[in-house]
Amino acid sequence: MTKTITINPVTRIEGHAKITIHLDRRGEVDDARFHVVEFRGFEKFCEGRHFTEMPQITPRTCGICPVSHLLASAKACDAIVGRDIPRPAKLLRELMHMGQIIQSHALSFFHLSAPDLLLGFDADPAVRNVVGLIRQQPDIAIKGVRLRKFGQELIKLVGGRKIHADFPVPGGVNKVLTAAQRDEIVKGLPDAVAHAKFALDLLKGYHQANHAEVEDFGSFDSNYLGLVQPDGALELYDGKLRFCDAAGKVFHDQIPPANYLDYLSEAVEPWSYMKFPFISRLGYPNGMYRVGPLARLNVCTRVATPLADAELQRWRSRGPVRTSSFYYHWARLIELLYGLERARELLQDRDILSTEILVPNQPANREGVGVIEAPRGTLIHHYWVDENGRIEKANLIVATGHNNLAMNRGVQALAKKYVKAKKLQEGMLNRVEAVIRCYDPCLSCATHAVGQMPMQVELVDWDGAVLQTLRRDSTI
């Protein structure tokens, strides 16, 4: 008999998805799938628009990471313009990007993941959420709110607005940073760094107390992809592509982002609107790879700021590569600390207040690629234009898309561990959600629907009959 259970409060993912768990004849888990069942179509309805409109259209893909889409789009348009943007404009764009890294990573850790870590995976769903965290541990919740606020205010001071700023444009940026705005950001840095260190200590304490579960939580071998500097250091705004395998061995390095199609391909499945990117030479699905904080720290040689690099060395104390999905949280906080340190460096640069911020933006090339490391991972915007600069074709590969195969692998691992005797438990559902939250997915970005974001888990036997359904209904 099919049984439906509605569980509240809201799930802590962005978008609309469901999970199906398939049993074999013995009643054991044979397969599990993470289905993304919404569709938006940004790549298609951008066709016919002038390329200069793209930095304002594509950020509407999502209200959570508009800065990332804005910057990737602007970089793709720069390539169409065919001219290097002024150095001060690049500094200001990267500074805005650091604000996005700070606020997004703070949101992910304190608001979306901390309720599981601090209140317990098996806690009552009525209290296992950010409101419950505020009630039980208000000091921790307040630190998270203040840290995210700092990142949001940085974005506003640099770009003019916290969400959907029109600051980066093809050829540079359209406003300068004033000395007063610079000083206001600098004034908030010490407290923000203190809150980031606090979060790192909190998470490291959790790892130490729950070592066995942490190491086994959605742990599997995969390849990894991220941007790096010429010497292999972590890079979030610019840089070249680097791929490494499950042991940390680099097999593609210093790949110009514009050449991504020489190394990546995309597959589709009938049960999901989200595409499945894979490494071309390894084929599908063997070419699975991961992006985002975990991947970036696995592929980089070092971090180019002192505090974050020291944390990276601690993170690598047990080996060069971390495979457990749980390590996304730790890596995310190391990157948050890097974002704060890098913001300080940018603010101290002599060109940060320069007025040389824009070059003419007439189209010179028929296509352009913009790549950036969004908080969730590598973000690719690729535009093809006609002779008048109007979009003929657009391709967006977002971080959640890159991670699609890996998230499905994580769901399989958790389902096989926790689904027993043809019976679903609420704690099992939350652990499946938690392995997805490790990747901090943005499903609206990845599928290019607006509205509700229920999580539905189906238990299916070997001949396709639905035995039980668990569902969480929620609205952003």
Short mmCIF file of C-alpha atoms in Angstrom, two decimals:
data_model
loop_
_atom_site.label_atom_id
_atom_site.label_comp_id
_atom_site.label_asym_id
_atom_site.label_seq_id
_atom_site.Cartn_x
_atom_site.Cartn_y
_atom_site.Cartn_z
CA MET A 1 0.00 0.00 0.00
CA THR A 2 1.22 3.47 -0.85
CA LYS A 3 1.58 5.66 2.20
CA THR A 4 2.14 9.40 2.14
CA ILE A 5 3.68 11.29 5.05
CA THR A 6 3.93 15.09 5.06
CA ILE A 7 6.86 16.39 7.10
CA ASN A 8 7.46 20.00 8.13
CA PRO A 9 9.25 22.47 8.39
CA VAL A 10 10.62 23.32 4.96
CA THR A 11 13.50 21.47 3.45
CA ARG A 12 16.71 23.43 3.24
CA ILE A 13 17.39 23.24 -0.48
CA GLU A 14 16.55 25.73 -3.24
CA GLY A 15 14.39 24.31 -5.99
CA HIS A 16 11.98 21.48 -6.76
CA ALA A 17 13.19 17.89 -6.55
CA LYS A 18 12.31 14.36 -5.56
CA ILE A 19 14.18 11.16 -4.77
CA THR A 20 13.20 7.65 -5.81
CA ILE A 21 14.68 4.63 -4.06
CA HIS A 22 14.45 1.35 -5.98
CA LEU A 23 14.48 -2.03 -4.24
CA ASP A 24 15.50 -5.41 -5.62
CA ARG A 25 13.55 -8.67 -5.17
CA ARG A 26 15.05 -9.13 -1.69
CA GLY A 27 13.83 -5.75 -0.52
CA GLU A 28 17.30 -4.23 -0.50
CA VAL A 29 18.18 -0.89 -2.10
CA ASP A 30 19.28 -1.43 -5.69
CA ASP A 31 19.34 2.17 -6.92
CA ALA A 32 18.39 5.70 -5.87
CA ARG A 33 17.90 8.77 -8.02
CA PHE A 34 17.80 12.50 -7.39
CA HIS A 35 15.20 13.95 -9.77
CA VAL A 36 15.03 17.62 -10.67
CA VAL A 37 11.53 18.16 -12.02
CA GLU A 38 11.37 21.88 -12.79
CA PHE A 39 12.19 23.66 -16.02
CA ARG A 40 12.91 27.31 -16.83
CA GLY A 41 14.58 27.58 -20.22
CA PHE A 42 16.87 30.61 -19.79
CA GLU A 43 19.21 29.38 -22.51
CA LYS A 44 16.37 29.41 -25.05
CA PHE A 45 14.51 32.62 -24.30
CA CYS A 46 17.75 34.66 -24.28
CA GLU A 47 18.04 34.04 -28.02
CA GLY A 48 17.49 37.24 -29.97
CA ARG A 49 18.49 39.56 -27.14
CA HIS A 50 21.47 41.87 -27.57
CA PHE A 51 24.55 40.53 -25.81
CA THR A 52 24.83 43.67 -23.65
CA GLU A 53 21.49 42.72 -22.03
CA MET A 54 22.75 39.35 -20.83
CA PRO A 55 24.36 40.55 -17.57
CA GLN A 56 20.94 41.83 -16.51
CA ILE A 57 18.86 38.89 -17.82
CA THR A 58 20.83 35.87 -16.61
CA PRO A 59 21.13 36.89 -12.91
CA ARG A 60 17.32 36.52 -12.77
CA THR A 61 17.98 32.80 -13.01
CA CYS A 62 18.23 32.89 -9.24
CA GLY A 63 17.93 35.35 -6.37
CA ILE A 64 20.45 33.42 -4.27
CA CYS A 65 23.46 33.72 -6.58
CA PRO A 66 22.74 36.65 -8.92
CA VAL A 67 26.23 38.11 -8.41
CA SER A 68 27.83 34.95 -9.77
CA HIS A 69 25.68 34.93 -12.91
CA LEU A 70 26.20 38.66 -13.34
CA LEU A 71 29.99 38.34 -13.26
CA ALA A 72 30.17 35.22 -15.44
CA SER A 73 27.88 36.88 -17.96
CA ALA A 74 29.91 40.11 -17.96
CA LYS A 75 33.10 38.09 -18.56
CA ALA A 76 31.49 36.30 -21.51
CA CYS A 77 30.47 39.68 -22.92
CA ASP A 78 34.02 41.00 -22.41
CA ALA A 79 35.20 38.16 -24.65
CA ILE A 80 32.71 39.23 -27.32
CA VAL A 81 33.97 42.81 -27.02
CA GLY A 82 37.47 41.42 -27.47
CA ARG A 83 39.27 43.91 -25.20
CA ASP A 84 40.84 43.58 -21.78
CA ILE A 85 38.89 45.49 -19.17
CA PRO A 86 40.80 48.07 -17.05
CA ARG A 87 42.61 46.66 -14.02
CA PRO A 88 40.55 48.74 -11.51
CA ALA A 89 37.35 47.31 -12.99
CA LYS A 90 38.68 43.79 -12.53
CA LEU A 91 39.59 44.53 -8.90
CA LEU A 92 36.12 45.91 -8.21
CA ARG A 93 34.43 42.93 -9.82
CA GLU A 94 36.52 40.53 -7.74
CA LEU A 95 35.77 42.52 -4.59
CA MET A 96 32.05 42.20 -5.28
CA HIS A 97 32.60 38.48 -5.88
CA MET A 98 34.22 38.12 -2.46
CA GLY A 99 31.07 39.61 -0.95
CA GLN A 100 29.06 36.93 -2.72
CA ILE A 101 31.38 34.16 -1.48
CA ILE A 102 31.16 35.46 2.11
CA GLN A 103 27.38 35.88 2.26
CA SER A 104 26.56 32.64 0.43
CA HIS A 105 28.92 30.45 2.45
CA ALA A 106 27.67 32.01 5.70
CA LEU A 107 24.07 31.32 4.65
CA SER A 108 24.85 27.73 3.74
CA PHE A 109 26.64 26.91 6.99
CA PHE A 110 24.70 28.82 9.64
CA HIS A 111 21.19 28.73 8.19
CA LEU A 112 20.98 25.55 6.11
CA SER A 113 23.43 23.07 7.65
CA ALA A 114 23.99 24.12 11.27
CA PRO A 115 20.53 22.94 12.43
CA ASP A 116 21.54 19.35 11.56
CA LEU A 117 24.99 19.67 13.14
CA LEU A 118 23.99 21.47 16.33
CA LEU A 119 20.47 20.14 16.93
CA GLY A 120 20.95 16.62 15.52
CA PHE A 121 19.96 14.79 12.34
CA ASP A 122 17.26 12.92 14.24
CA ALA A 123 15.88 15.93 16.10
CA ASP A 124 12.19 16.82 15.81
CA PRO A 125 11.70 18.51 12.40
CA ALA A 126 9.60 21.15 14.14
CA VAL A 127 12.73 22.48 15.85
CA ARG A 128 15.46 21.28 13.47
CA ASN A 129 15.65 24.50 11.49
CA VAL A 130 17.09 27.98 11.71
CA VAL A 131 14.29 29.17 14.02
CA GLY A 132 15.03 26.30 16.39
CA LEU A 133 18.71 27.18 16.23
CA ILE A 134 17.95 30.80 17.13
CA ARG A 135 15.90 29.66 20.11
CA GLN A 136 18.40 27.13 21.43
CA GLN A 137 21.74 28.74 20.51
CA PRO A 138 21.07 32.41 19.74
CA ASP A 139 24.72 33.47 20.00
CA ILE A 140 25.70 31.14 17.16
CA ALA A 141 22.74 32.20 15.04
CA ILE A 142 23.52 35.90 15.55
CA LYS A 143 27.12 35.38 14.42
CA GLY A 144 25.81 33.78 11.25
CA VAL A 145 23.39 36.64 10.59
CA ARG A 146 26.13 39.24 11.11
CA LEU A 147 28.61 37.43 8.89
CA ARG A 148 26.12 37.12 6.06
CA LYS A 149 25.12 40.76 6.54
CA PHE A 150 28.74 41.81 6.10
CA GLY A 151 28.93 40.02 2.76
CA GLN A 152 25.64 41.53 1.61
CA GLU A 153 26.69 45.03 2.64
CA LEU A 154 30.00 44.59 0.77
CA ILE A 155 28.03 43.73 -2.39
CA LYS A 156 25.80 46.78 -1.88
CA LEU A 157 28.66 49.20 -1.28
CA VAL A 158 30.54 48.02 -4.36
CA GLY A 159 27.65 47.33 -6.72
CA GLY A 160 24.91 49.67 -5.55
CA ARG A 161 22.39 46.94 -4.62
CA LYS A 162 22.51 43.65 -2.72
CA ILE A 163 20.51 41.77 -5.36
CA HIS A 164 20.51 42.25 -9.14
CA ALA A 165 22.99 45.10 -9.19
CA ASP A 166 23.71 46.56 -12.63
CA PHE A 167 27.33 47.29 -11.72
CA PRO A 168 29.41 44.96 -13.98
CA VAL A 169 28.80 45.69 -17.66
CA PRO A 170 30.48 44.50 -20.86
CA GLY A 171 33.86 46.21 -20.89
CA GLY A 172 34.19 46.86 -17.15
CA VAL A 173 32.00 48.40 -14.43
CA ASN A 174 29.82 51.49 -14.33
CA LYS A 175 30.69 53.13 -11.03
CA VAL A 176 33.72 53.75 -8.85
CA LEU A 177 34.30 52.89 -5.21
CA THR A 178 34.63 55.90 -2.93
CA ALA A 179 37.12 56.22 -0.09
CA ALA A 180 34.23 56.33 2.40
CA GLN A 181 32.78 53.09 1.03
CA ARG A 182 36.20 51.43 1.15
CA ASP A 183 36.69 52.50 4.76
CA GLU A 184 33.25 51.22 5.77
CA ILE A 185 34.05 47.76 4.41
CA VAL A 186 37.47 47.73 6.09
CA LYS A 187 35.87 48.64 9.42
CA GLY A 188 33.72 45.50 9.39
CA LEU A 189 36.49 43.05 8.50
CA PRO A 190 37.85 42.25 12.01
CA ASP A 191 34.48 41.11 13.37
CA ALA A 192 33.75 39.15 10.20
CA VAL A 193 37.08 37.31 10.43
CA ALA A 194 36.39 36.52 14.10
CA HIS A 195 32.98 35.04 13.20
CA ALA A 196 34.54 32.95 10.41
CA LYS A 197 37.18 31.57 12.79
CA PHE A 198 34.44 30.77 15.30
CA ALA A 199 32.52 28.80 12.65
CA LEU A 200 35.65 26.87 11.70
CA ASP A 201 36.35 25.93 15.31
CA LEU A 202 32.74 24.86 15.73
CA LEU A 203 32.86 22.62 12.68
CA LYS A 204 36.25 21.12 13.51
CA GLY A 205 34.87 20.22 16.93
CA TYR A 206 31.95 18.45 15.28
CA HIS A 207 34.31 16.52 12.99
CA GLN A 208 36.36 15.37 15.95
CA ALA A 209 33.31 14.26 17.93
CA ASN A 210 31.64 12.49 14.98
CA HIS A 211 34.65 11.31 13.01
CA ALA A 212 33.28 7.95 11.82
CA GLU A 213 30.03 9.37 10.44
CA VAL A 214 31.79 12.36 8.88
CA GLU A 215 34.27 10.20 6.96
CA ASP A 216 31.54 7.88 5.67
CA PHE A 217 28.92 10.52 4.82
CA GLY A 218 28.40 10.35 1.06
CA SER A 219 32.02 9.34 0.56
CA PHE A 220 33.06 8.01 -2.83
CA ASP A 221 35.84 8.40 -5.37
CA SER A 222 35.36 11.00 -8.10
CA ASN A 223 37.26 13.44 -10.27
CA TYR A 224 37.40 17.13 -9.40
CA LEU A 225 37.37 20.43 -11.32
CA GLY A 226 38.20 23.99 -10.32
CA LEU A 227 39.97 27.19 -11.35
CA VAL A 228 43.56 27.75 -10.21
CA GLN A 229 46.21 30.44 -10.55
CA PRO A 230 49.34 29.79 -12.67
CA ASP A 231 51.12 28.27 -9.65
CA GLY A 232 48.11 26.13 -8.73
CA ALA A 233 46.82 28.38 -5.94
CA LEU A 234 43.08 28.62 -5.24
CA GLU A 235 41.34 31.06 -7.59
CA LEU A 236 37.70 32.14 -7.42
CA TYR A 237 37.38 35.02 -9.91
CA ASP A 238 39.77 34.26 -12.76
CA GLY A 239 42.34 31.59 -13.60
CA LYS A 240 42.56 28.38 -15.65
CA LEU A 241 40.77 25.03 -15.35
CA ARG A 242 42.43 22.12 -13.53
CA PHE A 243 41.16 18.53 -13.30
CA CYS A 244 42.42 15.92 -10.85
CA ASP A 245 41.41 12.34 -10.09
CA ALA A 246 40.32 10.67 -6.86
CA ALA A 247 43.92 10.43 -5.65
CA GLY A 248 44.65 14.09 -6.36
CA LYS A 249 46.66 13.43 -9.52
CA VAL A 250 46.27 16.28 -12.01
CA PHE A 251 45.42 15.09 -15.54
CA HIS A 252 44.30 18.36 -17.22
CA ASP A 253 45.87 21.64 -16.11
CA GLN A 254 45.95 25.33 -17.04
CA ILE A 255 43.13 24.86 -19.54
CA PRO A 256 41.83 28.18 -20.89
CA PRO A 257 38.17 28.43 -19.82
CA ALA A 258 37.15 29.21 -23.40
CA ASN A 259 38.22 25.65 -24.31
CA TYR A 260 35.90 23.91 -21.85
CA LEU A 261 34.00 22.12 -24.66
CA ASP A 262 37.18 20.22 -25.52
CA TYR A 263 37.06 18.53 -22.12
CA LEU A 264 33.40 18.44 -21.00
CA SER A 265 30.28 16.90 -22.53
CA GLU A 266 26.67 16.78 -21.35
CA ALA A 267 24.21 13.89 -21.14
CA VAL A 268 20.46 13.90 -20.49
CA GLU A 269 18.20 11.45 -18.69
CA PRO A 270 14.40 11.07 -19.10
CA TRP A 271 13.82 11.38 -15.35
CA SER A 272 15.42 14.80 -14.77
CA TYR A 273 15.38 18.27 -16.36
CA MET A 274 18.94 18.85 -15.17
CA LYS A 275 21.74 17.93 -17.53
CA PHE A 276 24.53 15.53 -16.56
CA PRO A 277 27.98 16.97 -17.47
CA PHE A 278 30.89 14.54 -17.61
CA ILE A 279 34.58 14.51 -18.55
CA SER A 280 34.59 13.68 -22.24
CA ARG A 281 37.60 11.37 -22.37
CA LEU A 282 36.22 9.20 -19.54
CA GLY A 283 32.73 8.83 -21.01
CA TYR A 284 29.32 8.76 -19.34
CA PRO A 285 28.83 8.12 -16.46
CA ASN A 286 32.44 7.23 -15.62
CA GLY A 287 33.44 10.84 -16.24
CA MET A 288 31.65 12.02 -13.11
CA TYR A 289 33.37 14.90 -11.34
CA ARG A 290 32.68 17.31 -8.51
CA VAL A 291 32.98 21.09 -8.31
CA GLY A 292 32.59 23.61 -5.49
CA PRO A 293 34.49 24.10 -2.22
CA LEU A 294 35.44 20.44 -1.75
CA ALA A 295 36.69 20.16 -5.34
CA ARG A 296 38.51 23.49 -5.30
CA LEU A 297 40.52 22.54 -2.22
CA ASN A 298 41.25 19.12 -3.69
CA VAL A 299 42.61 20.55 -6.96
CA CYS A 300 44.52 23.57 -5.67
CA THR A 301 48.15 23.51 -4.57
CA ARG A 302 47.71 26.14 -1.88
CA VAL A 303 45.64 29.14 -0.81
CA ALA A 304 47.26 32.50 -1.46
CA THR A 305 46.25 34.08 1.87
CA PRO A 306 47.90 33.09 5.18
CA LEU A 307 44.97 32.27 7.48
CA ALA A 308 43.07 30.25 4.89
CA ASP A 309 46.23 28.43 3.76
CA ALA A 310 46.96 27.40 7.35
CA GLU A 311 43.42 25.99 7.56
CA LEU A 312 43.96 24.14 4.27
CA GLN A 313 47.01 22.41 5.74
CA ARG A 314 44.92 21.23 8.71
CA TRP A 315 42.18 20.10 6.33
CA ARG A 316 44.76 18.00 4.44
CA SER A 317 46.36 16.51 7.54
CA ARG A 318 44.98 13.05 6.67
CA GLY A 319 45.86 13.15 2.97
CA PRO A 320 45.79 15.31 -0.17
CA VAL A 321 42.16 14.57 -1.09
CA ARG A 322 38.97 14.50 0.94
CA THR A 323 36.23 12.27 -0.53
CA SER A 324 33.41 12.55 2.03
CA SER A 325 30.67 14.95 0.95
CA PHE A 326 30.59 16.21 4.53
CA TYR A 327 33.91 17.96 3.92
CA TYR A 328 32.09 20.45 1.70
CA HIS A 329 31.12 22.27 4.91
CA TRP A 330 34.70 22.56 6.15
CA ALA A 331 36.01 23.58 2.73
CA ARG A 332 33.25 26.18 2.49
CA LEU A 333 34.38 27.84 5.70
CA ILE A 334 38.02 27.87 4.61
CA GLU A 335 36.93 29.65 1.44
CA LEU A 336 34.87 32.08 3.50
CA LEU A 337 38.01 32.99 5.44
CA TYR A 338 39.89 33.35 2.15
CA GLY A 339 37.16 35.65 0.85
CA LEU A 340 37.63 37.96 3.83
CA GLU A 341 41.42 37.97 3.49
CA ARG A 342 41.23 38.54 -0.25
CA ALA A 343 38.75 41.40 0.23
CA ARG A 344 41.26 43.08 2.55
CA GLU A 345 44.00 42.73 -0.09
CA LEU A 346 41.78 44.21 -2.79
CA LEU A 347 40.78 47.14 -0.59
CA GLN A 348 44.44 47.90 0.03
CA ASP A 349 45.28 47.97 -3.69
CA ARG A 350 46.18 51.44 -4.96
CA ASP A 351 43.90 51.03 -8.01
CA ILE A 352 40.74 50.19 -6.08
CA LEU A 353 39.56 53.85 -6.11
CA SER A 354 40.62 54.53 -9.71
CA THR A 355 38.15 56.03 -12.18
CA GLU A 356 39.53 54.03 -15.13
CA ILE A 357 36.78 51.44 -15.13
CA LEU A 358 35.30 50.97 -18.63
CA VAL A 359 36.25 50.41 -22.28
CA PRO A 360 33.93 50.64 -25.33
CA ASN A 361 31.70 47.60 -25.68
CA GLN A 362 31.17 47.16 -29.42
CA PRO A 363 31.14 43.46 -30.46
CA ALA A 364 34.33 42.26 -32.11
CA ASN A 365 33.95 38.46 -31.78
CA ARG A 366 31.08 36.09 -32.60
CA GLU A 367 31.28 34.18 -29.34
CA GLY A 368 32.45 34.59 -25.77
CA VAL A 369 32.95 32.40 -22.71
CA GLY A 370 32.88 33.62 -19.12
CA VAL A 371 33.89 31.31 -16.27
CA ILE A 372 33.90 32.06 -12.56
CA GLU A 373 33.99 30.02 -9.36
CA ALA A 374 30.54 30.67 -7.89
CA PRO A 375 30.07 29.70 -4.22
CA ARG A 376 28.64 26.36 -5.32
CA GLY A 377 31.29 25.68 -7.98
CA THR A 378 32.43 26.39 -11.50
CA LEU A 379 29.94 28.51 -13.47
CA ILE A 380 30.17 28.70 -17.28
CA HIS A 381 28.38 31.19 -19.54
CA HIS A 382 28.92 30.74 -23.28
CA TYR A 383 27.25 33.04 -25.84
CA TRP A 384 27.22 32.99 -29.63
CA VAL A 385 26.14 36.22 -31.38
CA ASP A 386 25.35 37.37 -34.92
CA GLU A 387 27.03 40.24 -36.72
CA ASN A 388 24.81 42.72 -34.87
CA GLY A 389 25.63 41.33 -31.42
CA ARG A 390 22.33 39.50 -30.90
CA ILE A 391 22.36 36.13 -29.13
CA GLU A 392 22.05 33.18 -31.50
CA LYS A 393 22.74 30.54 -28.87
CA ALA A 394 23.55 30.42 -25.16
CA ASN A 395 24.91 27.62 -22.99
CA LEU A 396 24.97 27.78 -19.19
CA ILE A 397 26.61 25.05 -17.11
CA VAL A 398 26.14 25.82 -13.43
CA ALA A 399 27.74 24.26 -10.37
CA THR A 400 24.72 22.14 -9.44
CA GLY A 401 24.70 20.72 -12.95
CA HIS A 402 28.38 19.76 -12.71
CA ASN A 403 27.56 17.99 -9.42
CA ASN A 404 24.47 16.18 -10.71
CA LEU A 405 26.09 12.75 -11.08
CA ALA A 406 27.85 13.15 -7.74
CA MET A 407 24.65 14.11 -5.91
CA ASN A 408 22.97 11.03 -7.31
CA ARG A 409 25.91 8.93 -6.11
CA GLY A 410 25.59 10.49 -2.65
CA VAL A 411 21.86 9.73 -2.50
CA GLN A 412 22.58 6.11 -3.45
CA ALA A 413 25.19 5.81 -0.70
CA LEU A 414 22.91 7.22 2.01
CA ALA A 415 19.88 5.22 0.87
CA LYS A 416 21.81 1.95 0.90
CA LYS A 417 23.06 2.69 4.39
CA TYR A 418 19.83 3.84 6.04
CA VAL A 419 16.88 2.29 4.16
CA LYS A 420 16.19 -1.06 5.79
CA ALA A 421 13.31 -3.55 5.91
CA LYS A 422 11.12 -1.66 3.42
CA LYS A 423 10.51 1.12 5.91
CA LEU A 424 11.44 4.78 5.70
CA GLN A 425 12.23 6.76 8.83
CA GLU A 426 12.17 10.54 9.10
CA GLY A 427 15.82 10.61 10.13
CA MET A 428 16.72 8.75 6.95
CA LEU A 429 14.91 11.34 4.85
CA ASN A 430 16.81 14.10 6.60
CA ARG A 431 20.14 12.39 6.01
CA VAL A 432 19.38 12.10 2.31
CA GLU A 433 18.52 15.78 2.28
CA ALA A 434 21.67 16.51 4.27
CA VAL A 435 23.96 14.86 1.71
CA ILE A 436 22.33 17.03 -0.95
CA ARG A 437 22.78 20.11 1.26
CA CYS A 438 26.51 19.36 1.40
CA TYR A 439 26.58 20.51 -2.22
CA ASP A 440 24.42 23.57 -1.41
CA PRO A 441 22.46 22.99 -4.65
CA CYS A 442 20.64 25.72 -6.51
CA LEU A 443 18.13 23.84 -8.63
CA SER A 444 16.57 26.91 -10.22
CA CYS A 445 19.99 27.80 -11.59
CA ALA A 446 20.58 24.28 -12.77
CA THR A 447 17.35 23.67 -14.67
CA HIS A 448 16.82 27.15 -15.88
CA ALA A 449 10.37 26.71 -12.05
CA VAL A 450 9.23 29.30 -9.96
CA GLY A 451 7.22 28.54 -6.84
CA GLN A 452 7.21 25.65 -4.39
CA MET A 453 10.16 23.38 -3.64
CA PRO A 454 8.88 20.10 -2.20
CA MET A 455 11.21 17.20 -1.50
CA GLN A 456 9.55 13.84 -2.27
CA VAL A 457 11.07 10.43 -1.55
CA GLU A 458 9.52 7.31 -3.07
CA LEU A 459 10.27 3.73 -2.03
CA VAL A 460 9.85 1.52 -5.13
CA ASP A 461 10.05 -2.29 -5.24
CA TRP A 462 11.71 -4.40 -7.95
CA ASP A 463 8.66 -4.39 -10.29
CA GLY A 464 8.04 -0.65 -10.04
CA ALA A 465 5.26 -0.53 -7.42
CA VAL A 466 5.43 2.46 -5.09
CA LEU A 467 5.46 1.12 -1.53
CA GLN A 468 5.72 4.37 0.40
CA THR A 469 6.08 8.10 -0.18
CA LEU A 470 7.49 10.75 2.10
CA ARG A 471 7.02 14.37 1.14
CA ARG A 472 8.01 17.76 2.50
CA ASP A 473 5.99 20.66 1.12
CA SER A 474 7.67 24.02 1.33
CA THR A 475 7.77 27.46 -0.17
CA ILE A 476 10.69 29.89 -0.31
#
